[in-house]
PDB file of C-alpha atoms in Angstrom:
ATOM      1  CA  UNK A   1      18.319  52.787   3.628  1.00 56.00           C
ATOM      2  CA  UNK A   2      16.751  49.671   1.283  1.00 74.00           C
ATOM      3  CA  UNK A   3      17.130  46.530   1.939  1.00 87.00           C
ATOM      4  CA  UNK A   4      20.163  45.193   0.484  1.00 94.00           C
ATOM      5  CA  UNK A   5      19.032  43.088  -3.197  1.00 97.00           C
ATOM      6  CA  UNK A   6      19.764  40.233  -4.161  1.00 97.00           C
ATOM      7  CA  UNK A   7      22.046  41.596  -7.015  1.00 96.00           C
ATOM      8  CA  UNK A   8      24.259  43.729  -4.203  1.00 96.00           C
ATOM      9  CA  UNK A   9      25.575  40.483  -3.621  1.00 95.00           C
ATOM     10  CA  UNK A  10      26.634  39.281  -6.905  1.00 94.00           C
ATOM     11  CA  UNK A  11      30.534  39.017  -7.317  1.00 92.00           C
ATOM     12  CA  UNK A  12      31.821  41.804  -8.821  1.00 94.00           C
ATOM     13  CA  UNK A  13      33.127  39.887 -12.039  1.00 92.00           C
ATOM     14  CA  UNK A  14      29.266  38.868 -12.060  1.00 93.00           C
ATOM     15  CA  UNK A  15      27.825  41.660 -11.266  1.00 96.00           C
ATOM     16  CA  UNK A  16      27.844  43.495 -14.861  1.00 96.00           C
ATOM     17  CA  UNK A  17      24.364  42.616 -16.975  1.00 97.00           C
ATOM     18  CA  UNK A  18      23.294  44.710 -18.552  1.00 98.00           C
ATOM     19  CA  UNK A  19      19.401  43.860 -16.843  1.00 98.00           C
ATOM     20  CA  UNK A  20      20.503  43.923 -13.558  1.00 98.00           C
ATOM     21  CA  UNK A  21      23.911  44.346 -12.728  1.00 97.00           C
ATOM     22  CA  UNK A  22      25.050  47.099 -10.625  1.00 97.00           C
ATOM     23  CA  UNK A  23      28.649  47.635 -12.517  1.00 98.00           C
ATOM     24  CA  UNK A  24      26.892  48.044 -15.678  1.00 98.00           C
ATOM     25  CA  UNK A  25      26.659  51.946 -16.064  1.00 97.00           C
ATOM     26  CA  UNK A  26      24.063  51.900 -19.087  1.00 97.00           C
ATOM     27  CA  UNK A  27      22.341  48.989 -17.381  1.00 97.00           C
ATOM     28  CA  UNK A  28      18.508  49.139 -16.023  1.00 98.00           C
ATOM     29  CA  UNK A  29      19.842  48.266 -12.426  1.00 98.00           C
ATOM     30  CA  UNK A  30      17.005  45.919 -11.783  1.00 98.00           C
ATOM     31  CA  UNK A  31      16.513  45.005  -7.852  1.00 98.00           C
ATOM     32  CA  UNK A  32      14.987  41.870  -6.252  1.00 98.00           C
ATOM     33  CA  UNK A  33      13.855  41.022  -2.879  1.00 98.00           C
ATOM     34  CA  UNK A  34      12.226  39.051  -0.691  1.00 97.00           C
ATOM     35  CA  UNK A  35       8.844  39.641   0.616  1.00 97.00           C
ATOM     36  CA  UNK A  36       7.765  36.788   2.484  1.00 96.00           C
ATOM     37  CA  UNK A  37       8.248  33.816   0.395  1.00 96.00           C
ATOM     38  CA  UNK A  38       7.599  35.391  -2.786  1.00 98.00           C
ATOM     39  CA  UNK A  39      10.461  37.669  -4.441  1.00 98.00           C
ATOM     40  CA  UNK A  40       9.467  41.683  -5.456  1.00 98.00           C
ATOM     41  CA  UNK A  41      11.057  43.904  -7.986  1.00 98.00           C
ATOM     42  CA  UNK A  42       9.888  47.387  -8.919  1.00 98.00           C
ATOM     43  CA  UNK A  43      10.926  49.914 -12.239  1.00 98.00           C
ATOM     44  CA  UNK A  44       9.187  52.456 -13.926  1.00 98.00           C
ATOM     45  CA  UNK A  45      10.874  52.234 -17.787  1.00 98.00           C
ATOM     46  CA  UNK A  46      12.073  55.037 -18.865  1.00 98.00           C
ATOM     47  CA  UNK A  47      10.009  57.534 -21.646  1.00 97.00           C
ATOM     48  CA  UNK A  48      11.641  55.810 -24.468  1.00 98.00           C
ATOM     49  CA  UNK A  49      10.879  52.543 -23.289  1.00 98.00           C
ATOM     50  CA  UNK A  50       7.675  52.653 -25.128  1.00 97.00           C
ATOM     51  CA  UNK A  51       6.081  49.562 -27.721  1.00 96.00           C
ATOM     52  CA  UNK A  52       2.944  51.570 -29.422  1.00 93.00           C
ATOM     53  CA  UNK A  53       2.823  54.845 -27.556  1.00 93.00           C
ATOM     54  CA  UNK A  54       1.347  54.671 -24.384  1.00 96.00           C
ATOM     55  CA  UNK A  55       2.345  50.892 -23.209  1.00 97.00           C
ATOM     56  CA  UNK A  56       5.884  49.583 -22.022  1.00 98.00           C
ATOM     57  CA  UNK A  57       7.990  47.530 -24.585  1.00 98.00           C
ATOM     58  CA  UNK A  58       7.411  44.157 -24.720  1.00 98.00           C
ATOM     59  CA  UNK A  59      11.280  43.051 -24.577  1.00 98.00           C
ATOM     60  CA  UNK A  60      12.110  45.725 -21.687  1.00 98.00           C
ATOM     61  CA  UNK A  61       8.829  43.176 -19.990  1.00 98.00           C
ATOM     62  CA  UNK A  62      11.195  40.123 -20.790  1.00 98.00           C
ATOM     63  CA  UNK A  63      13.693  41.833 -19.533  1.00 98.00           C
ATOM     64  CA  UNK A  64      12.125  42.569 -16.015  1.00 98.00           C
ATOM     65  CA  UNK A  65      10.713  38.862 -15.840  1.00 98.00           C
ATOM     66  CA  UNK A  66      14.262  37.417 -16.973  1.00 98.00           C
ATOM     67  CA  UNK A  67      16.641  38.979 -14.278  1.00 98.00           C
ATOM     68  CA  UNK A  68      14.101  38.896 -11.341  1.00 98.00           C
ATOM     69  CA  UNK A  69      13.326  35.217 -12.588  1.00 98.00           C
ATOM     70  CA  UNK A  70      17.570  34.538 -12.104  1.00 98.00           C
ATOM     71  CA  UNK A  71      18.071  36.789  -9.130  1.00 98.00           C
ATOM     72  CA  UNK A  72      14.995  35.163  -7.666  1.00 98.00           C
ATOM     73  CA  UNK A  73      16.560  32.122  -7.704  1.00 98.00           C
ATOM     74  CA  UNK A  74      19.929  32.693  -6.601  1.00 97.00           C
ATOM     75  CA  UNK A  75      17.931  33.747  -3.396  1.00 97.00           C
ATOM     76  CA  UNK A  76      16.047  30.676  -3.460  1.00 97.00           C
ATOM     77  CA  UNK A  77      19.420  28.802  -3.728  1.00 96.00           C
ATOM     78  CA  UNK A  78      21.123  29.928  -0.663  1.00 96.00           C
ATOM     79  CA  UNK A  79      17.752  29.923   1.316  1.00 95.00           C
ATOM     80  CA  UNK A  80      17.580  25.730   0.410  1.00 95.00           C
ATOM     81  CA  UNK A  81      20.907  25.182   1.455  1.00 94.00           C
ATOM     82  CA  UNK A  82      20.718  27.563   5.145  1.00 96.00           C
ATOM     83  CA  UNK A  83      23.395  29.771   3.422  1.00 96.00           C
ATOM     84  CA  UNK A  84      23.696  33.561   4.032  1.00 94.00           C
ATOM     85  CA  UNK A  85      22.897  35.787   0.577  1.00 93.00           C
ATOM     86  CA  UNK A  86      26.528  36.445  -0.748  1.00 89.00           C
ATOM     87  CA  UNK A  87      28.554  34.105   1.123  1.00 93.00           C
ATOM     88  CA  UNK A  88      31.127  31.671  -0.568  1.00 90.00           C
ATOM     89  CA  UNK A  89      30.514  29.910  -3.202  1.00 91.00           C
ATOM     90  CA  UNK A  90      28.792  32.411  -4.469  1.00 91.00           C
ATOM     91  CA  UNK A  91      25.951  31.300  -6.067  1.00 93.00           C
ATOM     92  CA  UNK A  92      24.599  32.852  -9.975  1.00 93.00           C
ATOM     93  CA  UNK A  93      22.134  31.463 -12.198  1.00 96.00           C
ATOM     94  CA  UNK A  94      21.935  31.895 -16.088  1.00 96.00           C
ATOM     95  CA  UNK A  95      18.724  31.607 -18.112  1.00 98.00           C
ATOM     96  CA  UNK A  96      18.069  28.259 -19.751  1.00 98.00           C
ATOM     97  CA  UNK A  97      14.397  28.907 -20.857  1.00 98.00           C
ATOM     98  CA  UNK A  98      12.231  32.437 -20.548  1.00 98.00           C
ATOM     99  CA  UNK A  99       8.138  32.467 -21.618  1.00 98.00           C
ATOM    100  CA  UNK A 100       6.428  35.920 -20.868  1.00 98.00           C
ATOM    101  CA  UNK A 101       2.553  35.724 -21.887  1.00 98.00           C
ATOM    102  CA  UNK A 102       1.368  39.395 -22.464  1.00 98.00           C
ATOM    103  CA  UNK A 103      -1.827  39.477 -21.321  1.00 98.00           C
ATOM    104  CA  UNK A 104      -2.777  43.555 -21.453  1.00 97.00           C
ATOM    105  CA  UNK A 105      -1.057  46.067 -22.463  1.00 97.00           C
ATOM    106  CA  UNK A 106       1.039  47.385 -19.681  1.00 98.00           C
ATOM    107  CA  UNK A 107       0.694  51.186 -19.237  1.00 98.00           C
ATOM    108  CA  UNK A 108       3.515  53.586 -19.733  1.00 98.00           C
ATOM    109  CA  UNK A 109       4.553  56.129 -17.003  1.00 97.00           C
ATOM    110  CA  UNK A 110       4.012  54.350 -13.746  1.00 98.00           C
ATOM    111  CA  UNK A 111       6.053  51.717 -11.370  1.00 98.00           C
ATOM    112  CA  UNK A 112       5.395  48.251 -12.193  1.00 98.00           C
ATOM    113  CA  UNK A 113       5.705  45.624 -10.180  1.00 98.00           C
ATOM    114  CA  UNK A 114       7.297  42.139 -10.417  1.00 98.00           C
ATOM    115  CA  UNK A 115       6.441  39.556  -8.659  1.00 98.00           C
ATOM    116  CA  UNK A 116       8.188  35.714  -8.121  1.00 98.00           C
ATOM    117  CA  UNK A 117       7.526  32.566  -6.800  1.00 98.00           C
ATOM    118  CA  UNK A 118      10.019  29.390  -6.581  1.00 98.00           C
ATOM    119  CA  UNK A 119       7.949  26.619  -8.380  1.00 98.00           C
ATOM    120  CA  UNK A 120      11.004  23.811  -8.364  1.00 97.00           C
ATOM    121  CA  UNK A 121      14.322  23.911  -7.548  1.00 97.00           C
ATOM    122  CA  UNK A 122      16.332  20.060  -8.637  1.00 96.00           C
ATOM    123  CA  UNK A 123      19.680  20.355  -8.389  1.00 93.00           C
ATOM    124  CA  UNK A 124      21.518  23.082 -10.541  1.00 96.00           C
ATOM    125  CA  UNK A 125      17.928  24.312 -11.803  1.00 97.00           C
ATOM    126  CA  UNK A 126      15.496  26.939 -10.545  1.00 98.00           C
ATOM    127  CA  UNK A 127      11.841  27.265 -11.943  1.00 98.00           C
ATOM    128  CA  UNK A 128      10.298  30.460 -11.309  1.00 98.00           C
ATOM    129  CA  UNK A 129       7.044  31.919 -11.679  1.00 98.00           C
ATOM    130  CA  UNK A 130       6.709  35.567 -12.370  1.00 98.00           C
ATOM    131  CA  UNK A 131       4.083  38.036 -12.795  1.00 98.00           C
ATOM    132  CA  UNK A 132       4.099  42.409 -13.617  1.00 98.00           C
ATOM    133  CA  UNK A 133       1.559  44.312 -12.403  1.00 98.00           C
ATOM    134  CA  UNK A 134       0.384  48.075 -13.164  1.00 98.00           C
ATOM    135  CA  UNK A 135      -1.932  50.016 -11.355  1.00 98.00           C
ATOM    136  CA  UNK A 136      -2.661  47.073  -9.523  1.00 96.00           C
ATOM    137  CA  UNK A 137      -3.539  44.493 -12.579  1.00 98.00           C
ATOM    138  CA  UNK A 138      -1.553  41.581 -13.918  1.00 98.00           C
ATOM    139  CA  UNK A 139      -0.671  42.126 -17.437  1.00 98.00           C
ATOM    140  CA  UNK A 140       2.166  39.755 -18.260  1.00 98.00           C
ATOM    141  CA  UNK A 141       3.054  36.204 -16.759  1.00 98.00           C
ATOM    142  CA  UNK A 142       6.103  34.489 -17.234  1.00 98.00           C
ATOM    143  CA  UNK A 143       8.275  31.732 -16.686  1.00 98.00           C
ATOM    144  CA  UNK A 144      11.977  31.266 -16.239  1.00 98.00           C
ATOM    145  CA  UNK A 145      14.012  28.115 -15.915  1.00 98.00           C
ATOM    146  CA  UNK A 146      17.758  29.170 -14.399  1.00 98.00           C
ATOM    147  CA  UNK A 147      20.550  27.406 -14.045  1.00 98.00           C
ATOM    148  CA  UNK A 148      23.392  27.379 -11.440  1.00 96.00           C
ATOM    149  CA  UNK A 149      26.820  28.512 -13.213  1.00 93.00           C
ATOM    150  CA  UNK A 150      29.168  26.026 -12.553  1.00 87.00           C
ATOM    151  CA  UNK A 151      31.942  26.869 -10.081  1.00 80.00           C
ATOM    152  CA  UNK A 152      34.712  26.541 -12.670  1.00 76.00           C
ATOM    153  CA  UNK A 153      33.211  28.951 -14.896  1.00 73.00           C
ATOM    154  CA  UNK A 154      34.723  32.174 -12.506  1.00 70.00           C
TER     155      UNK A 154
ATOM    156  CA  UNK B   1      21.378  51.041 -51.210  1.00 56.00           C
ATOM    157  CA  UNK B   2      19.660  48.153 -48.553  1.00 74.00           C
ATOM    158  CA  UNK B   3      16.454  47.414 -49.092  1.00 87.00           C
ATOM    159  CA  UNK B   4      13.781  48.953 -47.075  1.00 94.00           C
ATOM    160  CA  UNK B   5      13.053  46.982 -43.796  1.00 97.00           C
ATOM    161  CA  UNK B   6       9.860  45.998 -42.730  1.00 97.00           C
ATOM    162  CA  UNK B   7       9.924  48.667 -39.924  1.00 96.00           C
ATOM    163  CA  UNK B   8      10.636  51.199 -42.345  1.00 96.00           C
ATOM    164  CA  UNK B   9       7.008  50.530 -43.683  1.00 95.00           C
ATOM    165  CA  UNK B  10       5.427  50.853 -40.049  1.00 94.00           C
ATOM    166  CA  UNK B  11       2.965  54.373 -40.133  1.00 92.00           C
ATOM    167  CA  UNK B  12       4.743  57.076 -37.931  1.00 94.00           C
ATOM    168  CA  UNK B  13       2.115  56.841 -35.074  1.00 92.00           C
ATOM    169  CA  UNK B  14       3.249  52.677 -34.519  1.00 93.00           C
ATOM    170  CA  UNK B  15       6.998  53.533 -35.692  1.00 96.00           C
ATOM    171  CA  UNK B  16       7.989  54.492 -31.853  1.00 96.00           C
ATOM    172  CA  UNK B  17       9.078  50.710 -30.326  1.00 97.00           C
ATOM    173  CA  UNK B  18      12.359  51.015 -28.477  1.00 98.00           C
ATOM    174  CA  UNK B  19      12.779  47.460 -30.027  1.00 98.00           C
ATOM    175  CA  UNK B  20      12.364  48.336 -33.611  1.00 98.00           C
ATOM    176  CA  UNK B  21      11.001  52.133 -34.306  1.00 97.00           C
ATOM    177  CA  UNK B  22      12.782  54.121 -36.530  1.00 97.00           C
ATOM    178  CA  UNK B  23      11.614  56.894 -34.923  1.00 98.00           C
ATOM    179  CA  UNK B  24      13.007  56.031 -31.383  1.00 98.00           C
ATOM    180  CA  UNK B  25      15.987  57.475 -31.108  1.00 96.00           C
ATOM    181  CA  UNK B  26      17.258  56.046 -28.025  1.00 97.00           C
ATOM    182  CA  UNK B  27      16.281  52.473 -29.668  1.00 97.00           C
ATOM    183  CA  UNK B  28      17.840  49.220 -31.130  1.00 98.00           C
ATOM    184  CA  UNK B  29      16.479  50.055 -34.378  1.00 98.00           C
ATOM    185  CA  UNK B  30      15.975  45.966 -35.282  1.00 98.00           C
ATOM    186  CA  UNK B  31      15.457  45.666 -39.102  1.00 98.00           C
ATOM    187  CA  UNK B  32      14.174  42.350 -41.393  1.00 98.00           C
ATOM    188  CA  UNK B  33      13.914  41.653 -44.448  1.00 98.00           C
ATOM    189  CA  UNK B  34      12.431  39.102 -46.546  1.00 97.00           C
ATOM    190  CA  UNK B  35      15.346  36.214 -47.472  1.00 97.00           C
ATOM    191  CA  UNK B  36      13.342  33.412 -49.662  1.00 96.00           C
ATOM    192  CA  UNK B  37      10.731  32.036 -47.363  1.00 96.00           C
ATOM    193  CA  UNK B  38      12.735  32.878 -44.233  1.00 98.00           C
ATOM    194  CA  UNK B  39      12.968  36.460 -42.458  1.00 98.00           C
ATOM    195  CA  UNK B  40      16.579  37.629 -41.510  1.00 98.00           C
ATOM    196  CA  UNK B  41      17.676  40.631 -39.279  1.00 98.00           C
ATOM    197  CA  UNK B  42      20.978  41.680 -38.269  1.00 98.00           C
ATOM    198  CA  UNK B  43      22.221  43.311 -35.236  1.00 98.00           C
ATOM    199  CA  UNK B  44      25.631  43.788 -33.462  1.00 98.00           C
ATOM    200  CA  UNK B  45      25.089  44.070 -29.622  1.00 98.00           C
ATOM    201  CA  UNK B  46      26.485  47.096 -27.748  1.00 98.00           C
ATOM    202  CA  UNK B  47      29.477  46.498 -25.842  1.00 97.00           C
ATOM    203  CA  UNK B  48      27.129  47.159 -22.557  1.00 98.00           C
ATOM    204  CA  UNK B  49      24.442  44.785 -23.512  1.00 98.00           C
ATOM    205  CA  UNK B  50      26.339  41.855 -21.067  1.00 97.00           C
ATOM    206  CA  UNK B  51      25.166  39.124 -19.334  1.00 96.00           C
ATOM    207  CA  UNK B  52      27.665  37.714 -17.967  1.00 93.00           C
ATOM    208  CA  UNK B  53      31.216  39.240 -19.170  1.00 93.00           C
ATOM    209  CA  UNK B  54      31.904  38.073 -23.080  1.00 96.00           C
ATOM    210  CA  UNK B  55      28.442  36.977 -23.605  1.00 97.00           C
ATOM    211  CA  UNK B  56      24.905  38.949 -24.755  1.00 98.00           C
ATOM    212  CA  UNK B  57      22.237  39.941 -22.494  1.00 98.00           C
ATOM    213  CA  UNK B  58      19.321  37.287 -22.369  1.00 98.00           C
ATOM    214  CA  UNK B  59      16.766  40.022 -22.237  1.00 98.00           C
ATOM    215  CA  UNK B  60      18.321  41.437 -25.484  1.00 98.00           C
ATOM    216  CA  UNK B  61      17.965  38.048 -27.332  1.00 98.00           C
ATOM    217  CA  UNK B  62      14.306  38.080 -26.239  1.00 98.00           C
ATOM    218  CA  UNK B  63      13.947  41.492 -27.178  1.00 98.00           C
ATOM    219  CA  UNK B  64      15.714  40.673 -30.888  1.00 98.00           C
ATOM    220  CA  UNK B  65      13.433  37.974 -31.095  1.00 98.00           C
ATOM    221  CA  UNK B  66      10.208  39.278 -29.946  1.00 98.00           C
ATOM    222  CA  UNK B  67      10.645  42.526 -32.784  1.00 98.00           C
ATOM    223  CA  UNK B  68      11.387  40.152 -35.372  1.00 98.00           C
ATOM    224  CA  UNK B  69       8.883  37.758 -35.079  1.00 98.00           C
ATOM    225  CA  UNK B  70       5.801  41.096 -35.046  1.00 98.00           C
ATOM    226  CA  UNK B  71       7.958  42.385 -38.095  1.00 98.00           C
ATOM    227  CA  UNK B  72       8.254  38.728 -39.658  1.00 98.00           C
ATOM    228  CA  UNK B  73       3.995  38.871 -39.124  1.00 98.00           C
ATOM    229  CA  UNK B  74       3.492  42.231 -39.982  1.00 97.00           C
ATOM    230  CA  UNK B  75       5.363  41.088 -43.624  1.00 97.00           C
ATOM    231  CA  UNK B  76       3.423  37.779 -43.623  1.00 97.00           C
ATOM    232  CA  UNK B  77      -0.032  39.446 -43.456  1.00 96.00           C
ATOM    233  CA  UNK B  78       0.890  41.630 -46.305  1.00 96.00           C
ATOM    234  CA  UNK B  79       2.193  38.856 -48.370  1.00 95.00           C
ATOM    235  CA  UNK B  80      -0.840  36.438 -47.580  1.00 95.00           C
ATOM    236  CA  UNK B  81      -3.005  39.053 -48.853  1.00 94.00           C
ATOM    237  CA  UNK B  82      -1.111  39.755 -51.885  1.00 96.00           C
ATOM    238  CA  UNK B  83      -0.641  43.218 -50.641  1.00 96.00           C
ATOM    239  CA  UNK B  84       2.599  45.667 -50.788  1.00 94.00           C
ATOM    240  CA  UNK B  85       4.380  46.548 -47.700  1.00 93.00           C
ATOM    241  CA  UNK B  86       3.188  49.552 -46.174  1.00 89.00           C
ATOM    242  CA  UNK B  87       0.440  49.727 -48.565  1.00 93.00           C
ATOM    243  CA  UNK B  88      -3.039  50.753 -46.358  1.00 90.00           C
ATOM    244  CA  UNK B  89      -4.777  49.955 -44.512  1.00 91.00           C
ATOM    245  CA  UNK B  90      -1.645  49.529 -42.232  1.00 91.00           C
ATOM    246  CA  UNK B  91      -0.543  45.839 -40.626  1.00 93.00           C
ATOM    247  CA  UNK B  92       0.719  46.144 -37.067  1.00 93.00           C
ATOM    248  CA  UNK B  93       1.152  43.150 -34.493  1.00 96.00           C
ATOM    249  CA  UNK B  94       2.077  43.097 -31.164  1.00 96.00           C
ATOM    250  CA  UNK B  95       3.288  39.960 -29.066  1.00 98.00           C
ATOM    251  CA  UNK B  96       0.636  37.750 -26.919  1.00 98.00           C
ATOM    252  CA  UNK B  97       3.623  35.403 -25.927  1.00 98.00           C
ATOM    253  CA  UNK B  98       7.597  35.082 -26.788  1.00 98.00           C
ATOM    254  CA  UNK B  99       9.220  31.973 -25.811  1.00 98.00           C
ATOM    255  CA  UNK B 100      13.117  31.603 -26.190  1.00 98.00           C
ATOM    256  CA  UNK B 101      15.267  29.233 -25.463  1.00 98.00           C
ATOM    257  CA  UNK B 102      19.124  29.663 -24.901  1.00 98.00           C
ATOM    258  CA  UNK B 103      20.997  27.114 -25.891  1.00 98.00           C
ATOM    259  CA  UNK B 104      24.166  27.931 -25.285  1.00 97.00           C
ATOM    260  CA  UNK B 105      26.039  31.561 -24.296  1.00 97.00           C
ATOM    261  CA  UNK B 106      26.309  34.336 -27.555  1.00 98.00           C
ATOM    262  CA  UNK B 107      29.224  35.266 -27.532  1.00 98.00           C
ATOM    263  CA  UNK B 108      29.400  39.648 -27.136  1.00 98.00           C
ATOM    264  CA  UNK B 109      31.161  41.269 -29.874  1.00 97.00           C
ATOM    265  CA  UNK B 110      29.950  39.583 -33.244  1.00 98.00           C
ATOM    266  CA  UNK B 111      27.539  40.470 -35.451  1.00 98.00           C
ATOM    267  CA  UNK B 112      24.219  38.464 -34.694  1.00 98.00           C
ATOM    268  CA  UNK B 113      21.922  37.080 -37.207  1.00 98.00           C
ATOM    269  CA  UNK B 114      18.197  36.154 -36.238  1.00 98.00           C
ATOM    270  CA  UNK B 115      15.762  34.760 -38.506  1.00 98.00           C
ATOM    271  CA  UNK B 116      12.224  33.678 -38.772  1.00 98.00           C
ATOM    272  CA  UNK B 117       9.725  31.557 -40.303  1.00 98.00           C
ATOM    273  CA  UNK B 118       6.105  31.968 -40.268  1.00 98.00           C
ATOM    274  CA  UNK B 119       4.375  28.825 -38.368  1.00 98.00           C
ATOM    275  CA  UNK B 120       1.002  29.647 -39.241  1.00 97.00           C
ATOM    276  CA  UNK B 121      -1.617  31.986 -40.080  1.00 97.00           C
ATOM    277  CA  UNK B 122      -4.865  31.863 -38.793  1.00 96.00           C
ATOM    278  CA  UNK B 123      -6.961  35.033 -38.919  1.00 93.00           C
ATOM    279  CA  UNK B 124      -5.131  38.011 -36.596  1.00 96.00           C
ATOM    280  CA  UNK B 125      -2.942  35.493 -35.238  1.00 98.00           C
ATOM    281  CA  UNK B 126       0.791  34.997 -36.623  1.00 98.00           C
ATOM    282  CA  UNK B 127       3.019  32.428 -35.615  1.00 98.00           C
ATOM    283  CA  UNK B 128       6.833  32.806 -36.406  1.00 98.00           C
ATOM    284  CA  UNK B 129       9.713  30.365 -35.032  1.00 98.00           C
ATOM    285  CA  UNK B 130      12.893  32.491 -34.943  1.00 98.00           C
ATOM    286  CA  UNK B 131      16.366  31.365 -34.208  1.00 98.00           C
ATOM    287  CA  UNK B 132      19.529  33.595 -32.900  1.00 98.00           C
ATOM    288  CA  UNK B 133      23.022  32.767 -34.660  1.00 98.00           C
ATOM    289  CA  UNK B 134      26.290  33.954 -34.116  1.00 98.00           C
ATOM    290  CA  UNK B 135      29.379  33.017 -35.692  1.00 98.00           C
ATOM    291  CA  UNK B 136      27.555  30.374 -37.610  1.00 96.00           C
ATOM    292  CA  UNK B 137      25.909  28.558 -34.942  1.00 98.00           C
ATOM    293  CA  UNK B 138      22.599  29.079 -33.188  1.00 98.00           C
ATOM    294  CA  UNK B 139      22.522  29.695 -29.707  1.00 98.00           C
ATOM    295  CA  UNK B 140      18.821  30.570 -29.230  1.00 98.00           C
ATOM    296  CA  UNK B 141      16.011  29.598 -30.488  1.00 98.00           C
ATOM    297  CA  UNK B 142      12.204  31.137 -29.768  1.00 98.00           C
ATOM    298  CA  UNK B 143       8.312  31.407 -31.091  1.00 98.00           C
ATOM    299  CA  UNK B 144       6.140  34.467 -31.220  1.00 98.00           C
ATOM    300  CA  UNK B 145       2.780  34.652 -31.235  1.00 98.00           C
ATOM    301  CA  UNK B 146       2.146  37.521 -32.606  1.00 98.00           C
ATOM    302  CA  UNK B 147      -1.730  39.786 -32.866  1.00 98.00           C
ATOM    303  CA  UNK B 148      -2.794  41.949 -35.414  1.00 96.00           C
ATOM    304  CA  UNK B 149      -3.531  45.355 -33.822  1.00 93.00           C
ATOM    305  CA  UNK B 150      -7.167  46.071 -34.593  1.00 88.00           C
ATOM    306  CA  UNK B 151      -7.759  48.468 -37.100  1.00 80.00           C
ATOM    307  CA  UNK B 152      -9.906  50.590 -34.605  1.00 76.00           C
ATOM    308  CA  UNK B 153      -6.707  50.783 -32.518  1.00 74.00           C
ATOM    309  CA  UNK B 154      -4.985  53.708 -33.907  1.00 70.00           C
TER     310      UNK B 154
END
């Protein structure tokens, strides 16, 4: 069996976007983890997930980058304060600020691969670094700035 | 009837984008239109797209933004070369980076408006600032720069 994800441990009543939570039936069910002290996600989009034929849709790109960019640093917020993933307070971050650069077209039809790296965390926010790769090659960067929902908001 | 949206004009062969194809039937099916100087498109979010519960999907907002702001450039190359929409040889951009910022939550359940403006112009490259409103007030705000496919492309 995987590795539990980052997401498996989002509260239920948190646990249904539409990028990455696992209530969300129509949802795209995106998974993060750890590998070492960078953070992995993989998808292969769907057929229709297409921009001009052949490549993968720019916003389904966002997409990726934008949920394993707050996922990512959930993780990164329990790891900074010794806390198990999931335990109370549970911790969720929203996006604040997303910037994907698209630097090649990113091919259609295989499993991509996004990558994430903690640049800052100061109090409530999380920068993280993110990268997709195809067949091996970088073709978008991005950048997402998360913030820690406050505790009241539940 | 509305008038036709710049997608609408798109050649069948570039009409496929999950974002904004009208030939992709499993798509969002984003449409603008011209509205003075500005760019406007309209779109009611899904019940699924959720972030978290009551409010839109981030990746959607980017994805709203990023197919306005090629279809805000696509119209702005036509108009800066006195051309008609559609007329050949064909205008098609794709995204070399989308920014957005959320400013606050957007709220699920409302009609959304997003609209552009063109930044600059500058040989193949298009610049559009777009903001995301809903019920009046905007709650994102983001820039793409946007790339004239080459004609050599298709």
């Amino acid at each position: 069996m995987a590795e539990a994800a980052f997401q498996d441990f989002y509260p239920d009543d948190l646990a249904l976007c539409y990028g990455c939570g696992r209530l969300n039936e129509h949802g795209l069910h995106i998974q993060s983890r750890w590998d070492g002290d960078e953070t992995v996600a993989r998808f292969t989009p769907r057929p229709y997930h297409t921009a001009i034929p052949g490549y993968v849709y720019g916003g389904l790109i966002a997409s990726l980058i934008d949920c394993h960019g707050t996922g990512t640093a959930a993780a990164a917020g329990y790891r900074a304060e010794g806390r198990e993933l999931g335990s109370e307070p549970a911790l969720r971050y929203v996006t604040a600020s997303l910037k994907v650069d698209y630097l090649r077209p990113t091919p259609l039809g295989v499993e991509l691969e996004v990558r994430g790296r903690v640049r800052e965390i100061k109090g409530r926010k999380v920068v993280v670094e993110a990268w997709l790769m195809a067949n091996g090659e970088v073709c978008a960067r991005g950048e997402v700035i998360a913030v820690r929902l406050p505790e009241g908001w539940r």
